[in-house]
Amino acid sequence: MKVLVCDAPGALRLAEAPDPAPPAAGHAVVRVERAGICGTDYHIYEGKHPFLQYPRVMGHELSGTVAVAGEGVDLAVGTRVVVNPYIACGRCIACRSGKPNCCVAISVLGVHGDGGFAELITVPAGNLYDAGPLPARDAAMVEFLAIGAHAVRRANAAELGRGSRALVVGAGPIGLGTAIFARIAGYRVALLDADAERLAFARENLGFDGTLLAGPEVGDAVAELTGGEGFPLVFDATGNTGSIEAAFAHVAHGGALVLVSVVRDRISFADPEFHKREMMLIGSRNATRADFDHVMDAIAGGLVPLDALATHATTLEGAAADLPRWAHEKSGLIKAIITVADA
């Protein structure tokens, strides 16, 4: 089979690899149809991922069809599936609590092990969800949207109420997905980013009228937009330490800050400011089956503008040149989709 291998930072090539062995019980071989390119993939290519061994076949935003089903697998051969790339142990405290998304020993396809920039991949059947009527491209976009849907579900625990204002900091793919699902949940959503082009995209293509350009005057802009009260709910999807620390100031008294992104650095904040607000600080990691199902239902209901989000396309062969280029040429880029195979 063909695979796209990152041999080392900056070294990407199309290669031949052996087809997977017959799957063990409870597993299936999936013929990959589409694969989204994630920020994680760009970081792996650029050598910025802290916990990765090369060579690596990247790719975790996947759709495909069941090619071979192992013993005990209910999915029929030929079924189109959405792949949940978060392989959990099923035994740790998080898994026993129904939170496999933060499994103690989690293994992510394309990061801790080889992923779906390949014609075939073996996956536990519990991580394969019947895509129903979704076409291959749309099914491959479910995973990154589920990250935002999960963050919004985590935020709902703050019980701030539908109709509350929400600020999403960061208008990349994860931030836009978070904003879309916050809007679906009934929040009045504003977006904050340092990139005026991305904010214009959010306004013109996704219908988000409240946009704020990051800069020295952003605090005044937040105050003007919220009547001086701040946002009851703030999501940070930037992966930037300074942005996360600045976001504390945008939270209203009694509000919550949800960290969708992750950084390697320590995060610091003024405890008196945090305490006087009695604010919540909520972590959000990956996604669960419930989030995948919610995204698929929202797509089927026409609530997610996938055509606007899928801005770039390539093939498995073309990605060897396109992915390195897109790592630097960000203008107009939201989500790039690789066509690996057609059913």
XYZ file of C-alpha atoms in Angstrom:
343
model
C 0.000 0.000 0.000
C 1.012 3.646 -0.424
C 1.811 5.736 2.654
C 3.002 9.300 3.210
C 5.946 9.090 5.597
C 7.585 11.883 7.578
C 11.088 10.457 8.013
C 12.347 13.429 10.017
C 11.424 17.098 10.434
C 11.165 18.575 6.953
C 11.442 15.204 5.202
C 8.177 13.945 3.696
C 7.860 11.272 1.006
C 5.407 8.893 -0.626
C 6.455 5.282 0.024
C 5.324 1.687 -0.261
C 4.550 -0.283 2.900
C 3.202 -3.780 3.547
C -0.575 -4.123 3.752
C -1.855 -4.643 7.301
C -2.021 -8.178 8.659
C -5.476 -9.736 9.105
C -7.097 -7.868 12.006
C -7.296 -9.332 15.489
C -10.640 -9.881 17.154
C -12.419 -6.584 17.786
C -10.415 -4.752 15.118
C -10.968 -3.826 11.483
C -8.847 -2.817 8.535
C -10.163 0.443 7.078
C -9.590 1.562 3.497
C -8.938 5.272 3.993
C -10.927 7.557 1.683
C -10.222 11.057 3.008
C -7.793 12.493 5.548
C -7.830 16.022 6.910
C -4.550 17.799 7.580
C -4.425 19.059 11.158
C -2.208 21.612 12.866
C -0.612 18.639 14.628
C 0.474 17.257 11.249
C 2.107 20.551 10.317
C 3.882 20.587 13.706
C 5.145 17.036 13.187
C 6.477 17.960 9.750
C 8.175 21.049 11.184
C 9.677 19.152 14.133
C 7.659 21.071 16.723
C 5.831 18.158 18.323
C 7.342 17.403 21.735
C 6.455 13.701 22.045
C 7.005 12.015 18.712
C 9.329 9.441 17.243
C 10.261 9.495 13.559
C 9.636 8.094 11.038
C 5.898 8.616 11.350
C 2.887 8.190 9.107
C 0.727 11.137 10.165
C -3.019 11.593 9.851
C -5.833 11.301 12.373
C -8.812 13.111 10.764
C -10.073 10.134 8.808
C -12.954 8.593 6.941
C -12.982 5.317 5.077
C -14.743 2.031 4.516
C -14.370 -1.245 6.361
C -12.144 -3.477 4.217
C -11.684 -6.453 6.559
C -13.588 -7.050 9.790
C -12.057 -9.093 12.591
C -13.943 -11.529 14.774
C -16.686 -9.892 16.821
C -16.885 -6.732 14.693
C -20.469 -5.733 13.890
C -19.632 -3.320 11.078
C -20.114 -4.897 7.664
C -17.417 -4.764 5.013
C -18.028 -1.691 2.856
C -19.534 0.404 5.660
C -18.321 3.990 5.570
C -16.938 4.997 8.962
C -15.688 8.017 10.852
C -12.505 7.173 12.739
C -12.068 8.238 16.357
C -8.248 8.381 16.526
C -7.997 8.348 20.340
C -7.166 4.780 21.299
C -7.860 4.343 25.028
C -6.809 1.538 27.364
C -10.313 0.941 28.756
C -8.972 0.224 32.235
C -7.597 3.410 33.823
C -9.453 5.783 36.129
C -10.462 8.053 33.239
C -11.754 5.184 31.104
C -13.658 3.711 34.046
C -15.252 7.139 34.518
C -16.464 7.298 30.932
C -13.717 9.722 29.861
C -11.552 7.768 27.388
C -10.658 11.088 25.752
C -8.218 11.700 28.624
C -7.111 8.086 29.123
C -3.931 7.800 31.189
C -2.303 5.724 28.432
C -3.983 7.252 25.388
C -2.475 6.540 21.976
C -3.392 8.862 19.124
C -3.275 7.635 15.549
C -0.690 9.556 13.570
C 1.100 10.734 16.718
C 1.935 7.888 19.111
C 1.547 5.361 16.301
C 1.196 5.466 12.542
C -1.935 7.121 11.218
C -4.119 7.447 8.176
C -2.004 9.124 5.517
C -2.078 5.617 4.110
C -4.323 3.498 1.945
C -5.113 1.056 4.757
C -5.091 1.267 8.554
C -6.077 -1.115 11.360
C -8.294 0.376 14.082
C -10.184 -1.032 17.097
C -13.814 -1.428 16.070
C -14.914 0.614 19.082
C -13.225 3.608 17.470
C -15.168 3.276 14.207
C -18.538 5.016 13.914
C -20.967 4.331 11.091
C -20.977 7.505 8.996
C -24.490 6.856 7.671
C -25.254 9.096 4.685
C -22.234 11.378 5.120
C -19.996 11.526 2.029
C -16.319 10.748 2.501
C -15.127 14.366 2.702
C -17.719 15.338 5.291
C -17.029 12.239 7.372
C -13.324 13.149 7.477
C -14.188 16.556 8.968
C -16.107 15.165 11.936
C -13.062 14.646 14.172
C -11.726 18.190 14.216
C -15.232 19.561 14.730
C -15.744 17.130 17.615
C -12.893 18.886 19.461
C -14.917 22.101 19.504
C -18.160 20.279 20.266
C -16.498 18.644 23.277
C -15.211 21.995 24.530
C -18.713 23.433 24.349
C -20.110 20.419 26.194
C -17.486 20.932 28.890
C -18.486 24.586 29.092
C -22.127 23.670 29.538
C -21.149 22.260 32.928
C -20.619 25.882 33.997
C -24.399 26.326 33.711
C -24.130 29.807 32.236
C -27.354 29.400 30.287
C -28.292 29.514 26.646
C -28.140 32.994 25.208
C -25.056 33.978 27.186
C -22.245 35.734 25.372
C -19.244 33.613 24.461
C -15.831 34.656 23.155
C -13.687 32.266 21.131
C -10.046 33.326 21.011
C -8.356 31.910 17.929
C -10.025 31.649 14.521
C -8.141 28.623 13.208
C -9.970 25.378 12.412
C -10.409 24.346 16.067
C -11.530 27.826 17.100
C -13.989 28.055 14.232
C -15.366 24.619 15.073
C -15.742 25.701 18.699
C -17.519 28.880 17.614
C -19.891 26.952 15.360
C -20.888 24.534 18.114
C -21.165 27.300 20.686
C -23.605 28.982 18.309
C -25.502 25.712 17.865
C -25.707 25.493 21.672
C -27.396 28.886 21.766
C -24.542 31.184 22.784
C -24.044 34.607 21.213
C -20.549 34.164 19.835
C -17.750 36.636 19.174
C -14.321 35.773 17.748
C -10.936 37.266 18.643
C -7.825 36.737 16.537
C -4.644 38.533 15.496
C -5.277 37.695 11.819
C -7.670 40.141 10.131
C -8.062 37.794 7.139
C -9.307 34.956 9.342
C -11.776 37.275 11.062
C -13.052 38.447 7.684
C -13.520 34.797 6.697
C -15.535 34.181 9.861
C -17.771 37.145 9.096
C -18.231 36.642 5.384
C -18.395 32.852 5.169
C -19.609 31.686 8.567
C -21.856 34.547 9.656
C -20.055 35.638 12.832
C -20.671 39.387 13.064
C -18.867 39.970 16.364
C -15.145 39.905 15.579
C -12.315 41.508 17.510
C -8.779 42.100 16.248
C -6.122 41.362 18.853
C -3.945 44.285 19.840
C -3.278 46.840 22.570
C -6.866 48.127 22.478
C -8.620 44.769 22.625
C -9.548 45.208 26.285
C -11.463 48.351 25.407
C -13.157 46.539 22.515
C -14.254 43.703 24.814
C -15.617 46.230 27.312
C -17.523 48.077 24.591
C -19.019 44.881 23.183
C -20.101 43.558 26.587
C -21.130 46.766 28.346
C -18.029 46.564 30.511
C -18.981 43.158 31.937
C -16.755 40.776 29.986
C -17.835 37.437 28.531
C -19.497 34.827 30.754
C -17.771 32.189 28.654
C -14.354 32.388 26.982
C -12.674 29.627 24.943
C -8.993 29.782 24.071
C -8.080 27.843 20.922
C -4.793 29.555 20.085
C -2.113 27.319 21.547
C -0.346 30.532 22.565
C 0.789 31.124 26.144
C 0.376 34.898 26.037
C -3.103 34.594 24.577
C -4.211 32.151 27.272
C -2.922 34.401 30.041
C -4.588 37.450 28.502
C -7.904 35.608 28.215
C -8.427 35.666 31.994
C -9.130 39.397 31.764
C -11.934 38.850 29.245
C -13.983 36.612 31.586
C -16.974 38.133 33.352
C -17.498 37.759 37.084
C -19.002 34.316 37.653
C -17.806 33.166 34.227
C -15.582 30.434 32.868
C -12.459 30.064 30.741
C -12.187 26.867 28.708
C -8.730 25.870 27.477
C -9.259 24.028 24.194
C -5.645 24.382 23.106
C -2.574 23.121 24.916
C 0.888 24.638 25.346
C 4.117 23.242 26.788
C 4.680 26.280 29.000
C 3.384 27.019 32.468
C 0.376 29.331 32.572
C 0.308 32.077 35.196
C -2.467 34.400 36.275
C -3.185 36.873 39.060
C -5.004 34.974 41.779
C -6.866 38.057 43.084
C -8.350 38.625 39.609
C -9.247 34.951 39.326
C -10.662 34.781 42.847
C -12.750 37.928 42.777
C -14.498 36.672 39.649
C -15.178 33.262 41.223
C -14.454 32.068 37.712
C -14.033 28.514 36.523
C -10.988 27.257 34.634
C -11.947 24.242 32.517
C -9.689 21.950 30.521
C -10.971 20.285 27.358
C -9.125 17.416 25.709
C -9.940 15.503 22.537
C -13.528 14.224 22.170
C -15.791 11.295 23.002
C -18.338 9.211 21.107
C -21.091 11.592 22.263
C -19.277 14.504 20.619
C -18.759 12.620 17.348
C -22.458 11.727 17.297
C -23.438 15.342 18.007
C -21.272 16.579 15.130
C -22.677 14.023 12.698
C -26.218 14.971 13.684
C -25.428 18.677 13.253
C -23.926 18.077 9.813
C -26.932 16.000 8.773
C -29.145 18.851 9.980
C -27.343 21.383 7.785
C -25.979 23.332 10.757
C -22.273 23.132 9.844
C -20.957 25.026 6.754
C -18.549 22.322 5.617
C -18.171 23.679 2.078
C -16.812 26.934 3.504
C -14.456 25.189 5.926
C -12.952 22.792 3.362
C -10.783 25.341 1.586
C -7.984 23.163 0.137
C -7.737 19.712 -1.421
C -4.988 17.399 -2.582
C -4.174 13.722 -3.160
C -1.924 11.384 -1.199
C 0.712 11.819 -3.901
C 0.238 15.592 -4.054
C 0.397 16.007 -0.292
C 4.141 15.294 -0.314
C 4.578 18.755 -1.856
C 1.392 20.481 -0.721
C 1.660 19.832 3.029
C 5.121 21.441 3.349
C 3.905 24.414 1.314
C 0.735 24.854 3.359
C 2.764 24.737 6.568
C 3.938 28.229 5.580
C 1.352 29.533 3.106
C -1.595 30.067 5.456
C -3.514 32.697 3.500
C -7.014 31.414 2.824
C -6.279 28.048 4.431
C -8.764 26.621 6.918
C -8.974 22.880 6.301
C -7.134 20.848 3.675
C -8.470 17.407 2.775
C -6.412 14.615 1.203
C -8.175 12.241 -1.167
C -6.583 8.882 -0.446
C -9.041 6.653 -2.318
C -12.592 6.628 -3.613
C -15.032 3.905 -2.676
